[in-house]
GROMACS .gro file of C-alpha atoms in nm:
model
  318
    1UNK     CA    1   3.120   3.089   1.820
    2UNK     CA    2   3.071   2.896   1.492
    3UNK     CA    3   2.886   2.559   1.469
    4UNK     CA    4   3.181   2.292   1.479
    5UNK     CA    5   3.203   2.048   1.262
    6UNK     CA    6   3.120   1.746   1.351
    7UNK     CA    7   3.134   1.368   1.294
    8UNK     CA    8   2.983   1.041   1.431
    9UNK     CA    9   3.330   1.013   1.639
   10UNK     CA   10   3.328   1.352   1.763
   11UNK     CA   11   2.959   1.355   1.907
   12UNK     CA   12   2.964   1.078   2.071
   13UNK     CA   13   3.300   1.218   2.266
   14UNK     CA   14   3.082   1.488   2.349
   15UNK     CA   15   2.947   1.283   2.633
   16UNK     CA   16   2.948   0.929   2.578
   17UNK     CA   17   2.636   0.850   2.804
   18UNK     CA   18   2.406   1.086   2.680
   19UNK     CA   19   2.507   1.009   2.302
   20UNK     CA   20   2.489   0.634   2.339
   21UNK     CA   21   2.168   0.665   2.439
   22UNK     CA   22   2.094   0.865   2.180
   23UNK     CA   23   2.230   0.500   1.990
   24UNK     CA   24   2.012   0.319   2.115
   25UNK     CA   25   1.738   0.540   2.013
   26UNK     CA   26   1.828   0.467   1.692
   27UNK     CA   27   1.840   0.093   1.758
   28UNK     CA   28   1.474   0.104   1.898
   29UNK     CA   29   1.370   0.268   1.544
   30UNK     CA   30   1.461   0.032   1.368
   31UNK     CA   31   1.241  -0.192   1.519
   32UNK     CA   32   0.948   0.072   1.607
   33UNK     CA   33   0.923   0.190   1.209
   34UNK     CA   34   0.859  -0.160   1.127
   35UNK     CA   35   0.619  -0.267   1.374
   36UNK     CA   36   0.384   0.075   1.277
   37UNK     CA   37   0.404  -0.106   0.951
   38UNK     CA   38   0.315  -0.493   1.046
   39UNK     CA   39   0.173  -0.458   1.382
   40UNK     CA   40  -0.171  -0.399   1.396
   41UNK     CA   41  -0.276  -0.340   1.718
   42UNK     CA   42  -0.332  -0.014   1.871
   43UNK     CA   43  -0.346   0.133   2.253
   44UNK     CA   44  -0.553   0.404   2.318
   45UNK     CA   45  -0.636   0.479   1.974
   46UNK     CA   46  -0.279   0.502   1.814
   47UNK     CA   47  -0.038   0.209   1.687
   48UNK     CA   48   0.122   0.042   1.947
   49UNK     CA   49   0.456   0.088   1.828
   50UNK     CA   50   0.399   0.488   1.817
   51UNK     CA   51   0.493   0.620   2.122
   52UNK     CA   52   0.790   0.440   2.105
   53UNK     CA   53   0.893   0.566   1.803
   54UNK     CA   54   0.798   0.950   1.893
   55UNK     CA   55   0.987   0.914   2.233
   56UNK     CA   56   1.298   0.777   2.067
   57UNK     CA   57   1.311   1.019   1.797
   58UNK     CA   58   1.270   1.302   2.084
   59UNK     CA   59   1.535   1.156   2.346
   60UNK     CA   60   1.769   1.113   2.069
   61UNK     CA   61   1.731   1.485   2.007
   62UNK     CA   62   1.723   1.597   2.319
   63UNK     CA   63   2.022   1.400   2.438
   64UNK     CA   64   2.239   1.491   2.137
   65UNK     CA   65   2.178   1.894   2.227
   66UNK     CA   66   2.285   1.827   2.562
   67UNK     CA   67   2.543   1.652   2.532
   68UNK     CA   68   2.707   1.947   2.318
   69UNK     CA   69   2.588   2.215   2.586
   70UNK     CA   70   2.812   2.022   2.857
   71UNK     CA   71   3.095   2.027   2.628
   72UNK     CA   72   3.053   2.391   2.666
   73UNK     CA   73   3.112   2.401   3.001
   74UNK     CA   74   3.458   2.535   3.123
   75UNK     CA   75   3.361   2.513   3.494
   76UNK     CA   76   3.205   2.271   3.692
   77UNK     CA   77   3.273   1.999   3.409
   78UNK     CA   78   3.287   1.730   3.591
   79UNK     CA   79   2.939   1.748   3.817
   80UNK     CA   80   2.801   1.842   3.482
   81UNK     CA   81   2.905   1.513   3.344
   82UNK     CA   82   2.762   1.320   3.641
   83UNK     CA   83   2.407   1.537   3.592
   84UNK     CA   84   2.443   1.417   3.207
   85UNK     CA   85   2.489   1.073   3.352
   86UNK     CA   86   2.179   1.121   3.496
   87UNK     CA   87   2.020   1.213   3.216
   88UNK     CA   88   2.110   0.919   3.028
   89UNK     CA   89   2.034   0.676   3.267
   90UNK     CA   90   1.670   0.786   3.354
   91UNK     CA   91   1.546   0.878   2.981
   92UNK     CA   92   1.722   0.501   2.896
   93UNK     CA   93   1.449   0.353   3.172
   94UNK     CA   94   1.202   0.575   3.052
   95UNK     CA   95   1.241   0.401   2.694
   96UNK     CA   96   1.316   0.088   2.807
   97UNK     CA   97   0.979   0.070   3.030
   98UNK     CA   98   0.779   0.216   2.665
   99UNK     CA   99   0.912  -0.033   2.454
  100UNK     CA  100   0.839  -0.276   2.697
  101UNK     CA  101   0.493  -0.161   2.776
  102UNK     CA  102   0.462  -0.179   2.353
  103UNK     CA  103   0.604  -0.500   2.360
  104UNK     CA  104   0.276  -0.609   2.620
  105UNK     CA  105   0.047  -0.397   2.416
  106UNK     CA  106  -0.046  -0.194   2.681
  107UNK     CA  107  -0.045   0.180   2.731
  108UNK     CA  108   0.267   0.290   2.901
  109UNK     CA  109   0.165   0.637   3.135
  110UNK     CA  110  -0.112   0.691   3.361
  111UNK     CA  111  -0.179   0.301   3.355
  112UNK     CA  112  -0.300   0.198   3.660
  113UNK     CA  113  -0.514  -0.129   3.563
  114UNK     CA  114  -0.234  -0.430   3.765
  115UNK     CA  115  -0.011  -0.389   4.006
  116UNK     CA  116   0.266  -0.423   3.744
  117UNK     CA  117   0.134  -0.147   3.524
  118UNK     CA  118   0.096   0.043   3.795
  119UNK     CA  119   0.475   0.020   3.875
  120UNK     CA  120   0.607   0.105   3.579
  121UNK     CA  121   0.432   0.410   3.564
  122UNK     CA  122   0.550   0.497   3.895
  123UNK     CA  123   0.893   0.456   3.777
  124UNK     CA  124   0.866   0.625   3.464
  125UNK     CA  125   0.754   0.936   3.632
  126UNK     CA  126   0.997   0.946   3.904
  127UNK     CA  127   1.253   0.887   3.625
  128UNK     CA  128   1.085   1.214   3.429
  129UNK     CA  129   1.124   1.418   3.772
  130UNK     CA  130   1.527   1.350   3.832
  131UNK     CA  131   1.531   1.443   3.448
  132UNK     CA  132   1.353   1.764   3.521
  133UNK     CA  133   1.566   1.816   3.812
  134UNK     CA  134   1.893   1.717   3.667
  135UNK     CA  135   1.823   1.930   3.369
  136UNK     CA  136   1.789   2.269   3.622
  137UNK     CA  137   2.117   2.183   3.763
  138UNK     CA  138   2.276   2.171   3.444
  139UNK     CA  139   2.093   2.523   3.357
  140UNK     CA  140   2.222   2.679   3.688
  141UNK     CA  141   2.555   2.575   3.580
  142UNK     CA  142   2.546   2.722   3.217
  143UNK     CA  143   2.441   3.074   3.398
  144UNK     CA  144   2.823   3.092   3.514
  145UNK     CA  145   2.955   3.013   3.175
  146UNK     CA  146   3.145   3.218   2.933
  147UNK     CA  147   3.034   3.062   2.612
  148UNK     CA  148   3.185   3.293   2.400
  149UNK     CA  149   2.931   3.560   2.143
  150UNK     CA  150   2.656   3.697   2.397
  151UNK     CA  151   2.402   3.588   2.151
  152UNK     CA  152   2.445   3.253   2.200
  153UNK     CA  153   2.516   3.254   2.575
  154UNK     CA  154   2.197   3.446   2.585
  155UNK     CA  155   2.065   3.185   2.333
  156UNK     CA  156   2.170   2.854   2.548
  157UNK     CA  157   2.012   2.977   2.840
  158UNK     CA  158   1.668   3.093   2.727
  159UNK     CA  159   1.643   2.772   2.540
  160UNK     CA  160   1.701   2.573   2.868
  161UNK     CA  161   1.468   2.770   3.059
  162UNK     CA  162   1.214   2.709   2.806
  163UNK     CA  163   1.278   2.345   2.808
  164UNK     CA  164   1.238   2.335   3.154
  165UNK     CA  165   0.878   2.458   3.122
  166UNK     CA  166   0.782   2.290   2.842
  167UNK     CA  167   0.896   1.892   3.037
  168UNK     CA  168   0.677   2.074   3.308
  169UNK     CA  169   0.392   2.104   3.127
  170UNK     CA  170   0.375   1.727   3.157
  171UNK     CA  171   0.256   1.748   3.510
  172UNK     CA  172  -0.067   1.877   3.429
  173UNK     CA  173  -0.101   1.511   3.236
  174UNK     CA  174  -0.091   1.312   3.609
  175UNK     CA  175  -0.360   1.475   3.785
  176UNK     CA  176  -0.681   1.342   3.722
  177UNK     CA  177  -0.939   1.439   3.496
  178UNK     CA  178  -1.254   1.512   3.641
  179UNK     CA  179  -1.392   1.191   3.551
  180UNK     CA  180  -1.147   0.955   3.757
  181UNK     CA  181  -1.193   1.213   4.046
  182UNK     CA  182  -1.492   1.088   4.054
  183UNK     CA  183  -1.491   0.737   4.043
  184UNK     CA  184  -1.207   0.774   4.293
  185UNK     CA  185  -1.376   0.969   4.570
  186UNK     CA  186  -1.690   0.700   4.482
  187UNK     CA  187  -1.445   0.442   4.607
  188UNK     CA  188  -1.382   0.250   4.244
  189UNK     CA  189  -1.109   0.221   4.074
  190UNK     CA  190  -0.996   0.374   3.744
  191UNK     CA  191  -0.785   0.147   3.532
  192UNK     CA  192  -0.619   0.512   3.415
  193UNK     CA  193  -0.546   0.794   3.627
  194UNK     CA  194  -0.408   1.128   3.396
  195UNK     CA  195  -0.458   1.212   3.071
  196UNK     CA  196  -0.299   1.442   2.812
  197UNK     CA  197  -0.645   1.495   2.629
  198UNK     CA  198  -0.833   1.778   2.832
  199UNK     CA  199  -1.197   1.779   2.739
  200UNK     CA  200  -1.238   1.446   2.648
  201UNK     CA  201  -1.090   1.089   2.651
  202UNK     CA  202  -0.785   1.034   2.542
  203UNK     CA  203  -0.800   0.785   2.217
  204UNK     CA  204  -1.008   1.035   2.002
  205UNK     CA  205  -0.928   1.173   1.620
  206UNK     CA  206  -0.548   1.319   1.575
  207UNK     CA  207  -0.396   1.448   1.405
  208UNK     CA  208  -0.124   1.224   1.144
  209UNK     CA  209   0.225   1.078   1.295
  210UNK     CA  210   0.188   1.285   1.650
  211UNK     CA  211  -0.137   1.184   1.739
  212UNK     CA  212  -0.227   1.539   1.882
  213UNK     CA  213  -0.656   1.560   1.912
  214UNK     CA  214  -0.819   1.735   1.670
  215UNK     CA  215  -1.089   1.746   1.872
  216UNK     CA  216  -0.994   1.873   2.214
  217UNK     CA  217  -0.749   2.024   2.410
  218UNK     CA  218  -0.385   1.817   2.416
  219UNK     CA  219  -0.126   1.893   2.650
  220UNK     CA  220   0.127   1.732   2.438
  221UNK     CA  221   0.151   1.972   2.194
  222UNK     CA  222   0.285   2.245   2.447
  223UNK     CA  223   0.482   1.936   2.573
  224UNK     CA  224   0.656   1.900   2.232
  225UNK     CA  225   0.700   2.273   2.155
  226UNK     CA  226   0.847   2.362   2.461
  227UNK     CA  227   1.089   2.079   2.493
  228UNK     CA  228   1.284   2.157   2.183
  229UNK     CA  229   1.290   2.526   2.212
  230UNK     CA  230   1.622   2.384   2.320
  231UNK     CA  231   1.695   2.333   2.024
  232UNK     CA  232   1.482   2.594   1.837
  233UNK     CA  233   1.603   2.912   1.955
  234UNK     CA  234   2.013   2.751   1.972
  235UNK     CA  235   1.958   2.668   1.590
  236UNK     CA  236   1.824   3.073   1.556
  237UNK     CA  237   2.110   3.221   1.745
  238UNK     CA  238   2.349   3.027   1.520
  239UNK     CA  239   2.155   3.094   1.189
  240UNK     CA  240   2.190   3.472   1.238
  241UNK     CA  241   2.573   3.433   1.274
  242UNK     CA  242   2.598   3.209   0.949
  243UNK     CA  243   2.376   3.482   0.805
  244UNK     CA  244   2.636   3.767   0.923
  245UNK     CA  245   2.854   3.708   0.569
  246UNK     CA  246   2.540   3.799   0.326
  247UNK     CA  247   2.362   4.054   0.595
  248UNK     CA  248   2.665   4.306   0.741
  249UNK     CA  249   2.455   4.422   0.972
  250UNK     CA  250   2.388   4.071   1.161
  251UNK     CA  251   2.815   4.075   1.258
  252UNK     CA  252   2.707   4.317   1.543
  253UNK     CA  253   2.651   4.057   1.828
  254UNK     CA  254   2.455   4.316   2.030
  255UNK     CA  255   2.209   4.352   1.751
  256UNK     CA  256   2.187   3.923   1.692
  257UNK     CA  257   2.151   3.904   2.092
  258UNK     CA  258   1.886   4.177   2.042
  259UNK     CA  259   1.683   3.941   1.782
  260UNK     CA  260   1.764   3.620   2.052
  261UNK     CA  261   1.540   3.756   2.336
  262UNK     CA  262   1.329   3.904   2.131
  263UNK     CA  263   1.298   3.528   1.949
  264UNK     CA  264   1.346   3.377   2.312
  265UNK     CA  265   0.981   3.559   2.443
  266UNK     CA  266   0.826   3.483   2.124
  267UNK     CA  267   0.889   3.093   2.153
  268UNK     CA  268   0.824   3.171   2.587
  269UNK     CA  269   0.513   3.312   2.441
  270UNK     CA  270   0.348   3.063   2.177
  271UNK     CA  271   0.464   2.781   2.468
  272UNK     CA  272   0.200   2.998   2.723
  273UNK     CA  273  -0.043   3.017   2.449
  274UNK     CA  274  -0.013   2.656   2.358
  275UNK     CA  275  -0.065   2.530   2.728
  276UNK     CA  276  -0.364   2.791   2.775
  277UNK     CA  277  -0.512   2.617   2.482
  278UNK     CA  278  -0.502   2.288   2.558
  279UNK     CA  279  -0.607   2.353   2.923
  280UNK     CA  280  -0.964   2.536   2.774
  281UNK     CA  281  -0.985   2.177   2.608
  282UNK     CA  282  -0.987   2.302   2.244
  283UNK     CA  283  -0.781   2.179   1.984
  284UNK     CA  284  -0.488   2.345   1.817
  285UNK     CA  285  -0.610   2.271   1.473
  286UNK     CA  286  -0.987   2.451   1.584
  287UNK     CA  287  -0.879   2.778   1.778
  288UNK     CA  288  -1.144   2.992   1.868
  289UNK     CA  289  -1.170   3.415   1.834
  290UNK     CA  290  -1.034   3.434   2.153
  291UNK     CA  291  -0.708   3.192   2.064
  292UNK     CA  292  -0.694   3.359   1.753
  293UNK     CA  293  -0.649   3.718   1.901
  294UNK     CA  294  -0.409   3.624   2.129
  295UNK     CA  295  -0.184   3.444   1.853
  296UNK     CA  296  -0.228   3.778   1.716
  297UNK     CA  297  -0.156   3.987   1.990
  298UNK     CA  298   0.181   3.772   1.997
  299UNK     CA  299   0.231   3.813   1.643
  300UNK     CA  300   0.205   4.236   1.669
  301UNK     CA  301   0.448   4.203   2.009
  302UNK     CA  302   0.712   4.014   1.824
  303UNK     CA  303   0.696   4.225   1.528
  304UNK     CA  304   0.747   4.553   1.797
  305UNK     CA  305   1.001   4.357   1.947
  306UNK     CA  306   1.203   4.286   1.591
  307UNK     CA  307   1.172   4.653   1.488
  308UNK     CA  308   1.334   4.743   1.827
  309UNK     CA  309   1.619   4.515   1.807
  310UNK     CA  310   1.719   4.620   1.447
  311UNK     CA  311   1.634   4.992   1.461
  312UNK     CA  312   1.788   5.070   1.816
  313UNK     CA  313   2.120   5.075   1.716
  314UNK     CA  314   2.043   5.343   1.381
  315UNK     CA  315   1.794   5.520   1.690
  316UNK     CA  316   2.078   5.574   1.885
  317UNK     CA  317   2.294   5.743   1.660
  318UNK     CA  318   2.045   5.976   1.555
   0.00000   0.00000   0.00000
């Protein structure tokens, strides 16, 4: 299965919810990029018009690669339209209630200062769960696909699985922190409840564009990683096929679905490693010896796992 080619036309065909959205993502942009330029004001330490921006840029991905996974689909088409409807529909609140939270100046999740804020929080985070949900259901459906080379079937669904456990990372972000337990079982309020800084406030020193702390542990960066290994390890299965002209030896689709799962437990691993970071409350740009031996066990298991995939085949003919 070769990358098609593509135009404007034919992705939005692909599934025109999902890739309008993915529109309008660009249409919030081009307001977002200018207010990070004129707006001054920030919310918890970043820009206002930040998040926006970031989520925008990621829906847009996200919906795009979805919408050309249910294109795939030769059964079950049409409940796997509705489930992309779904999709569309909650991560279009979701950016609606950010931009409009930007719009206020106020901090869009785990605000719990007014009864309003407090709402649209709510909402956002039921909206996140149906997208978690609807997302599985469109996973279990791609298990009973024929998509054509086994590499990429194998591809598309250890990229949705990983997904899947990257958006959950993003419940560890509502409980909260140890300081708001606090107050709370005191009886006071806390204007915030959640966090995706573990170890200290959120607000502190990040890191350029994403915001991730540089000085404690951030959930977001699993967050991030994991979410577009759906794209990641797709873009991987397809580059070894494109590769297969120059390198002979990558036309054997055993072999390229070989180098998939070995890539697939790689990405599956960094995501674990990522998350166990954050969780210790230390920063991914200050890992300690015990991070750093870990990324290195990973390292030495992926490099086994690549000299399986590409010597079995001369191993078994010996």
């Amino acid at each position: 299965m070769n990358p098609p080619k593509t135009t404007l036309r034919t992705v939005i065909d692909l599934h025109r919810p999902l890739t309008l959205t993915a529109l309008l993502c660009a249409a919030v942009l081009l307001v977002a990029v200018p207010g990070l330029l004129l707006d001054g004001r920030t919310v918890t330490g970043d820009p206002v018009w930040l998040k926006p921006a970031k989520f925008a840029v990621s829906i847009a991905v996200y919906n795009v690669t979805l919408a050309w996974l249910l294109s795939l689909l030769t059964v079950w088409r049409r409940t796997g339209w509705w489930l992309g409807t779904v999709v569309a529909v909650m991560v279009t609140g979701e950016l609606v209630a950010i931009t409009l939270q930007a719009v206020r100046g106020r901090t869009s999740h785990f605000n719990n200062a007014t009864e309003f804020d407090s709402a649209v929080y709510s909402l956002m985070a039921s909206m996140i769960v149906t997208v978690w949900v609807a997302t599985f259901a469109i996973g279990a459906i791609l298990l009973v696909q024929r998509l054509g080379e086994r590499s990429v079937t194998a591809a598309v669904r250890a990229s949705l699985a990983i997904a899947l456990a990257g958006m959950a990372v993003a419940f560890f972000m509502t409980s909260p922190t140890a300081e708001q337990m606090v107050t709370l079982q005191q009886g006071g309020s806390a204007d915030v409840i959640g966090a995706h800084t573990v170890g200290m406030p959120d607000g502190g020193p990040g890191l350029p564009l994403v915001g991730w702390s540089t000085v404690a542990g951030d959930l977001r960066v699993a967050h991030f990683v994991g979410l577009h290994g759906l794209q990641v390890i797709v873009l991987f299965a397809f580059g070894l096929i494109a590769l297969a002209d120059r390198y002979p030896r990558l036309a054997d689709d055993a072999l390229r679905t070989r180098l998939v799962l070995v890539a697939s437990g790689a990405y599956t691993g960094l995501l674990a490693l990522l998350t166990w970071q954050a969780l210790r409350g230390q920063s991914v740009v200050a890992p300690d010896a015990l991070t750093l031996g870990a990324a290195a066990a990973l390292a030495a298991a992926t490099a086994a796992g690549a000299w399986w995939a590409l010597g079995r085949r001369e191993r078994e003919h010996v």
